[in-house]
CSV table of N, CA and C in Angstrom, one decimal:
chain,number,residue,atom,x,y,z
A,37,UNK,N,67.7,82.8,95.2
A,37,UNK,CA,68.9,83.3,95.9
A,37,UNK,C,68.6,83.6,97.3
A,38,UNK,N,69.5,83.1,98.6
A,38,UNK,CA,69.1,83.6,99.9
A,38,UNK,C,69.3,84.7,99.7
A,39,UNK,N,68.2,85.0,101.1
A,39,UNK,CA,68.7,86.3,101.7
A,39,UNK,C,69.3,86.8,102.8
A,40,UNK,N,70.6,87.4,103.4
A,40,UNK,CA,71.3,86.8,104.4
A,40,UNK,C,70.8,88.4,105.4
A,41,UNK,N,71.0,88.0,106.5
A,41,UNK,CA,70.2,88.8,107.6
A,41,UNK,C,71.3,90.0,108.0
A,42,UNK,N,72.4,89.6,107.6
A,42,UNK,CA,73.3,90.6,107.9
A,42,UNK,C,74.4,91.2,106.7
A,43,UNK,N,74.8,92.6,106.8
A,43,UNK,CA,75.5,93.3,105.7
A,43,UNK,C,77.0,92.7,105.6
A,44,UNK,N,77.4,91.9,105.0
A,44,UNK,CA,78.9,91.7,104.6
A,44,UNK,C,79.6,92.8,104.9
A,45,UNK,N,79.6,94.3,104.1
A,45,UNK,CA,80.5,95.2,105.3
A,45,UNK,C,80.9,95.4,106.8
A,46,UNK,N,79.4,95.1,106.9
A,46,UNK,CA,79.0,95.8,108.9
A,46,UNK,C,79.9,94.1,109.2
A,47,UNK,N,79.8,92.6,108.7
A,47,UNK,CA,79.9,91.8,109.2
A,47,UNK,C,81.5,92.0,109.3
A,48,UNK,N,82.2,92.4,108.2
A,48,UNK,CA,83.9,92.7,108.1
A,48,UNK,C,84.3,94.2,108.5
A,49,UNK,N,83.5,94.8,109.3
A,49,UNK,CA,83.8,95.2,110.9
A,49,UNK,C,84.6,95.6,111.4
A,50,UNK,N,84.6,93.8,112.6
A,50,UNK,CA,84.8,93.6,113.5
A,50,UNK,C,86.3,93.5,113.3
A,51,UNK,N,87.2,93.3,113.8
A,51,UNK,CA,88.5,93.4,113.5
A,51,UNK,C,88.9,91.6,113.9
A,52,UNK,N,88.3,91.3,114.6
A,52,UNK,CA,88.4,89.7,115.0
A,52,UNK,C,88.2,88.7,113.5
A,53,UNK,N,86.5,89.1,113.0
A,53,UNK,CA,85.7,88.6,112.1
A,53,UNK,C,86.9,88.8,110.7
A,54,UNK,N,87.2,89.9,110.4
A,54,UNK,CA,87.9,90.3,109.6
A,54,UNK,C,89.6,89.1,109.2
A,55,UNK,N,90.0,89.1,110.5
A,55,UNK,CA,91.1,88.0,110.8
A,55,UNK,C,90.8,87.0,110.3
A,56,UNK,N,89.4,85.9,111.1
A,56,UNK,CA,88.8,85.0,111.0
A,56,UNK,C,88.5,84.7,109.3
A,57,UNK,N,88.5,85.7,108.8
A,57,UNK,CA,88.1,85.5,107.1
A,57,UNK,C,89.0,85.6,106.6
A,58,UNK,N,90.0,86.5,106.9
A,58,UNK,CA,91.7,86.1,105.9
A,58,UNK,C,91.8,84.7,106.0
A,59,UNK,N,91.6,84.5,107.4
A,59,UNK,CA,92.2,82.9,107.6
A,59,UNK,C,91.6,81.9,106.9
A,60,UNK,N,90.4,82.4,107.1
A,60,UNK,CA,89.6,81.3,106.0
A,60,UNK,C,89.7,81.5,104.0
A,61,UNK,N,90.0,82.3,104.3
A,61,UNK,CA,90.5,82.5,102.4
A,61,UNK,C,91.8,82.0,102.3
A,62,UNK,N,92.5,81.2,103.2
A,62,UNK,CA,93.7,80.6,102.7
A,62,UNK,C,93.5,79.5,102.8
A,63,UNK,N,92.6,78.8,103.8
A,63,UNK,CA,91.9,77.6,103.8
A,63,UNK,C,91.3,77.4,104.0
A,64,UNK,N,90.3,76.3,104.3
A,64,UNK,CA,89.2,75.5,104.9
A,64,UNK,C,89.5,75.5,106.7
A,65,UNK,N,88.7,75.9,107.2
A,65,UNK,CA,89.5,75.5,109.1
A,65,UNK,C,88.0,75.0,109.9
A,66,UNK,N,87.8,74.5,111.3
A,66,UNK,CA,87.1,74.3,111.8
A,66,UNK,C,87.6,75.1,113.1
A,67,UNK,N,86.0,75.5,113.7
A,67,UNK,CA,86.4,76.3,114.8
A,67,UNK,C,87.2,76.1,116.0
A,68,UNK,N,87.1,74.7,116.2
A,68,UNK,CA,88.7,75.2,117.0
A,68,UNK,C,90.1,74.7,116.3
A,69,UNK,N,90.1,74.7,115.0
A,69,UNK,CA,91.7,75.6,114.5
A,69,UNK,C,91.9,76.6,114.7
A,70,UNK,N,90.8,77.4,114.3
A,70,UNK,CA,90.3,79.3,114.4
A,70,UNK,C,90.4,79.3,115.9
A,71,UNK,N,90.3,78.8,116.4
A,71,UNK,CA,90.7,79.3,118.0
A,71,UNK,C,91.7,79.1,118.8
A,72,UNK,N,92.6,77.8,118.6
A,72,UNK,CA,93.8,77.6,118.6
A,72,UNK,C,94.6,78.6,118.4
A,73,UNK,N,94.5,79.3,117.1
A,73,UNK,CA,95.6,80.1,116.5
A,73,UNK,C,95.0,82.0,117.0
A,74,UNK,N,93.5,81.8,117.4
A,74,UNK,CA,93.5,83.3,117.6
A,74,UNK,C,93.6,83.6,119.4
A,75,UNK,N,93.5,84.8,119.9
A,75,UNK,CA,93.5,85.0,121.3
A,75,UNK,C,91.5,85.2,122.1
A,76,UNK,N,91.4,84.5,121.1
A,76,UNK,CA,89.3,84.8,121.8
A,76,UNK,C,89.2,83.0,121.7
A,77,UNK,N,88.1,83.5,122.0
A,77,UNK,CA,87.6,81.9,122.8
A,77,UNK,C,86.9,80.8,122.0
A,78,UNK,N,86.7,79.6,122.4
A,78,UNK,CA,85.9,79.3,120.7
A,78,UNK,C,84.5,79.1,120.9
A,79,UNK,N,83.9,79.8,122.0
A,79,UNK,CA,82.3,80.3,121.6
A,79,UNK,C,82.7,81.7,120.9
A,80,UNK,N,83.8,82.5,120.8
A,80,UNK,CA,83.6,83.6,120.7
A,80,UNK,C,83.5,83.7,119.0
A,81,UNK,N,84.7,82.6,118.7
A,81,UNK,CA,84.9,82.2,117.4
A,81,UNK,C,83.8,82.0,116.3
A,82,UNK,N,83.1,80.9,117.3
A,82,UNK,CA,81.9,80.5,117.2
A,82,UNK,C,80.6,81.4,116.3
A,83,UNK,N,80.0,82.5,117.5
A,83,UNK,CA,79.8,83.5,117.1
A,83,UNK,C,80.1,85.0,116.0
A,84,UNK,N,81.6,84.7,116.0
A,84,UNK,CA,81.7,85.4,114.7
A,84,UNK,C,81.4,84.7,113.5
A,85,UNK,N,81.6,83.4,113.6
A,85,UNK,CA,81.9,82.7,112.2
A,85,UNK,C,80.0,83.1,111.7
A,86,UNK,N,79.1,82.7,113.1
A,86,UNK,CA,77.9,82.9,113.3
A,86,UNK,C,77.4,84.2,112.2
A,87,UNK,N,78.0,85.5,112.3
A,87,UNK,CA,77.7,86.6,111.9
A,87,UNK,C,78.5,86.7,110.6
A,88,UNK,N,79.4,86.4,109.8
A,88,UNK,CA,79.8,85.9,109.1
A,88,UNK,C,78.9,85.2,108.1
A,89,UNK,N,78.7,84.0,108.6
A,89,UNK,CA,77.6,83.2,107.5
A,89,UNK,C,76.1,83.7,107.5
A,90,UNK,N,75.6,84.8,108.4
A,90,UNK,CA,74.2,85.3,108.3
A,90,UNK,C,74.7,86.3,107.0
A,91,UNK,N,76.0,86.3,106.8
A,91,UNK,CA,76.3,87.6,105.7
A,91,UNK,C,76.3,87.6,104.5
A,92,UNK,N,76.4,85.7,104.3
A,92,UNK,CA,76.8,85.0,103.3
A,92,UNK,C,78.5,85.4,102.7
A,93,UNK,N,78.9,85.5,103.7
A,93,UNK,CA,80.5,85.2,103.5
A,93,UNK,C,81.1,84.1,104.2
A,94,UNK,N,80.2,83.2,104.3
A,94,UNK,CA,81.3,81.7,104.8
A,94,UNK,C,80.2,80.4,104.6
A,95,UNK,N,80.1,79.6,104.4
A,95,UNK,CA,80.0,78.8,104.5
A,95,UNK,C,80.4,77.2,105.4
A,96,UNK,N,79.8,75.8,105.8
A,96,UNK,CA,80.6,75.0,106.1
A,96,UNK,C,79.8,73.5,105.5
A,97,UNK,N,80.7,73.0,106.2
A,97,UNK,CA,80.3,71.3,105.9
A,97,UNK,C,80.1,70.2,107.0
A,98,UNK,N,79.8,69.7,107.0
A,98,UNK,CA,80.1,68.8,108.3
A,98,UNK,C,81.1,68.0,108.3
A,99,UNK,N,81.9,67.6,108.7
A,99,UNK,CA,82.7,66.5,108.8
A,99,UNK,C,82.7,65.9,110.7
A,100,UNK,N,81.9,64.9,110.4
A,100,UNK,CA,82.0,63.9,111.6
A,100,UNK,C,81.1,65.2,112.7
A,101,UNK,N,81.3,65.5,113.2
A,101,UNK,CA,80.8,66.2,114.6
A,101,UNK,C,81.4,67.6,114.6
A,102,UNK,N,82.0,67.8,113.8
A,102,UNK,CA,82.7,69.2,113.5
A,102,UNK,C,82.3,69.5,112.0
A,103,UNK,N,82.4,70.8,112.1
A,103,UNK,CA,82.1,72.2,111.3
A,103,UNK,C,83.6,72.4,110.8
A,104,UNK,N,83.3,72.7,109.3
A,104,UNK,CA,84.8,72.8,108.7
A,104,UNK,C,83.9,74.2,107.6
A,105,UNK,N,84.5,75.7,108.1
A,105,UNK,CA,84.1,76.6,107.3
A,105,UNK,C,84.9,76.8,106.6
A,106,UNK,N,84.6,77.8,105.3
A,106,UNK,CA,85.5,78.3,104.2
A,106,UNK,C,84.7,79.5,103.0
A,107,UNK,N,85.0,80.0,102.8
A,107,UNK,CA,84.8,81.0,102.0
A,107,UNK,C,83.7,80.6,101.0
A,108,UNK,N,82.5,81.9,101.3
A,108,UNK,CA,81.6,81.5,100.2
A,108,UNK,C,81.9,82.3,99.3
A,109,UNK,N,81.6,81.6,97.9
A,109,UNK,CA,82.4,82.5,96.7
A,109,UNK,C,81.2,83.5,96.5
A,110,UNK,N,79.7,83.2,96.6
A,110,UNK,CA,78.6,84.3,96.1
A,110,UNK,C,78.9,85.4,97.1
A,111,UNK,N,79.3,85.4,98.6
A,111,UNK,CA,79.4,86.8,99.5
A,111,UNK,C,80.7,86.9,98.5
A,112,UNK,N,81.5,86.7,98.3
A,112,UNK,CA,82.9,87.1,97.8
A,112,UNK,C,82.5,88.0,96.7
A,113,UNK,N,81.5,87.5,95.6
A,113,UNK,CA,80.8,88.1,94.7
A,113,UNK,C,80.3,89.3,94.7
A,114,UNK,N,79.5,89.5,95.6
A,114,UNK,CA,78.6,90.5,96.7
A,114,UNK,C,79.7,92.0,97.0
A,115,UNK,N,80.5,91.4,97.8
A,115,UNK,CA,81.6,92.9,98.1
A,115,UNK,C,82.6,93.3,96.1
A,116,UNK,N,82.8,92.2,95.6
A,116,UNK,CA,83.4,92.5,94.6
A,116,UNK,C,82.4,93.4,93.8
A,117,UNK,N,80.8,92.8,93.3
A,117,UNK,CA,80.3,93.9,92.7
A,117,UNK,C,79.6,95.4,93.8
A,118,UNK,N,80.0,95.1,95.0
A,118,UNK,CA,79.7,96.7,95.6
A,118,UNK,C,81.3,97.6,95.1
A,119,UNK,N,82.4,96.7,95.3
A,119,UNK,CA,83.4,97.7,94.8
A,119,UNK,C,83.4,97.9,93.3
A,120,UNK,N,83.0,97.6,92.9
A,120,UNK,CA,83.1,97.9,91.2
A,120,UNK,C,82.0,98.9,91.0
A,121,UNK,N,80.8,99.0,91.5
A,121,UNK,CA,80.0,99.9,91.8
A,121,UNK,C,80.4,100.7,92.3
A,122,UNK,N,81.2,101.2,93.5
A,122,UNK,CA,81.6,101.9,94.0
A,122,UNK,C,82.5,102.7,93.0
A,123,UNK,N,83.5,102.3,92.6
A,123,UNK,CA,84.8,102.5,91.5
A,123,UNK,C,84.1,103.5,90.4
A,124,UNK,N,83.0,102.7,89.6
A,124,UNK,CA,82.5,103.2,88.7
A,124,UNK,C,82.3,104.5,89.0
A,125,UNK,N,81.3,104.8,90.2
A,125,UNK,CA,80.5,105.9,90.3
A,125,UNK,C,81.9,106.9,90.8
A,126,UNK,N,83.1,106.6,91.2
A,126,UNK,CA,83.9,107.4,92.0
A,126,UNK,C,84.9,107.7,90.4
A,127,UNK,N,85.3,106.5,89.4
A,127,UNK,CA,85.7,107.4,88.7
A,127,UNK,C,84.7,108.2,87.5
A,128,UNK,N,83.5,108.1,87.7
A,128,UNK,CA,82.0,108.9,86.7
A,128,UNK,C,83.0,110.2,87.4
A,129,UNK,N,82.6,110.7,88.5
A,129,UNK,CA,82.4,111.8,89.6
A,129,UNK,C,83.9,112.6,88.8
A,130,UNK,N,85.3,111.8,88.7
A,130,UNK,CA,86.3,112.2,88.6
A,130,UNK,C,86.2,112.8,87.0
A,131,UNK,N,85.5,112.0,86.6
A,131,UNK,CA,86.1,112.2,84.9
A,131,UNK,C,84.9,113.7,84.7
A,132,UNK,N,83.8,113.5,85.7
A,132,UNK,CA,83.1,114.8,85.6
A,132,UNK,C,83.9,116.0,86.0
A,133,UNK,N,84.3,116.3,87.0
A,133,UNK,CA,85.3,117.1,87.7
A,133,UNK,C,86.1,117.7,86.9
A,134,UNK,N,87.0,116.7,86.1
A,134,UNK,CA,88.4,116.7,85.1
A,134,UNK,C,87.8,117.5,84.3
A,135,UNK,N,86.4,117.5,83.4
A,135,UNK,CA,86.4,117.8,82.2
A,135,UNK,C,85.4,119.3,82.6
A,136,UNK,N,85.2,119.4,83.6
A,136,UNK,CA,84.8,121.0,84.1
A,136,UNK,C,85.9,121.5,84.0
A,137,UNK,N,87.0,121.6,84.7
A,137,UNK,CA,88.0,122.5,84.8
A,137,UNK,C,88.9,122.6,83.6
A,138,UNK,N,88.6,121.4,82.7
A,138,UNK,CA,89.7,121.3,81.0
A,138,UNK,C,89.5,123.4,80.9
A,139,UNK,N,90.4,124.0,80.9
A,139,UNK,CA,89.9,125.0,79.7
A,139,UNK,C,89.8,124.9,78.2
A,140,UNK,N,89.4,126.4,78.3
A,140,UNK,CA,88.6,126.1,76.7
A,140,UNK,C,89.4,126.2,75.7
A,141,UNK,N,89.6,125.4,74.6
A,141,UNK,CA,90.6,126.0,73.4
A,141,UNK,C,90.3,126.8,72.9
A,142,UNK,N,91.0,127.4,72.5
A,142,UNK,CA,90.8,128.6,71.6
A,142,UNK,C,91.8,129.0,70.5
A,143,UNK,N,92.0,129.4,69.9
A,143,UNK,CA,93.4,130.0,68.8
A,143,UNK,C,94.5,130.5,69.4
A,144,UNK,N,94.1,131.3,70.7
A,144,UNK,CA,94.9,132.4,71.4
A,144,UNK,C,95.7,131.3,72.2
A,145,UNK,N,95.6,130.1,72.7
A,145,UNK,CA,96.4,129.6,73.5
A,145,UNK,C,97.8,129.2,72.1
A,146,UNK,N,97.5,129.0,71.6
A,146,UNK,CA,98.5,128.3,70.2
A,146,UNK,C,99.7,129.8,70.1
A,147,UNK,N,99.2,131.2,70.5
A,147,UNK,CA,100.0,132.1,69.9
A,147,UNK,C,101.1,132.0,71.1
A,148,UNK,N,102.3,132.4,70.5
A,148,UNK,CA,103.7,132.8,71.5
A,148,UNK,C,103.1,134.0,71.9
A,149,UNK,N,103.7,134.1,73.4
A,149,UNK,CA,103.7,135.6,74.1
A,149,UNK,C,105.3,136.8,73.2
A,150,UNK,N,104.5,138.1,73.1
A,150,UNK,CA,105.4,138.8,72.8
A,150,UNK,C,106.6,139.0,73.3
């Protein structure tokens, strides 16, 4: 398995990068489609896609002299099991919490007040 030099969170950040990867989870694009359609430049594009695939969230291909990126499914993988990890331990924490404060049964709750 690689090892990618940069954190998939820290890489989904940037608010540009972030853009740049919706776009690419709807399809396949090369960097200057991705720059066409955004307001930064296409070294700048460039460079995110750059930080991006050190994260293993993108991948590309070559076609002819251009770069055609698109979603890698293992980074996709990667944030899915940090959220399910995350989840787990947040509803552990909740269901701990819940069952402190249960009061206690007892007989006396069952009786009507006088």
């Amino acid at each position: 398995m690689p090892t990618y030099q940069a954190n998939p969170w820290d890489a989904l950040g940037d608010p540009s990068r972030r853009v740049i990867f919706e776009r690419l989870a709807d399809r396949p694009h090369s960097v200057g489609e991705l720059a066409d359609k955004l307001p930064i430049s296409r070294p700048a594009v460039s460079q995110h896609l750059r930080v991006l695939k050190e994260a293993g969230l993108v991948v590309y291909r070559a076609e002819g002299t251009r770069r055609v990126y698109t979603i890698h499914t293992a980074g996709i993988a990667r944030l899915r099991a940090d959220l399910d990890r995350f989840w787990t331990l947040a509803l552990s924490a909740f269901k701990q919490a819940a069952e402190a404060d249960e009061p206690v049964n007892d007989d006396d709750d069952d009786k009507e007040a006088p």
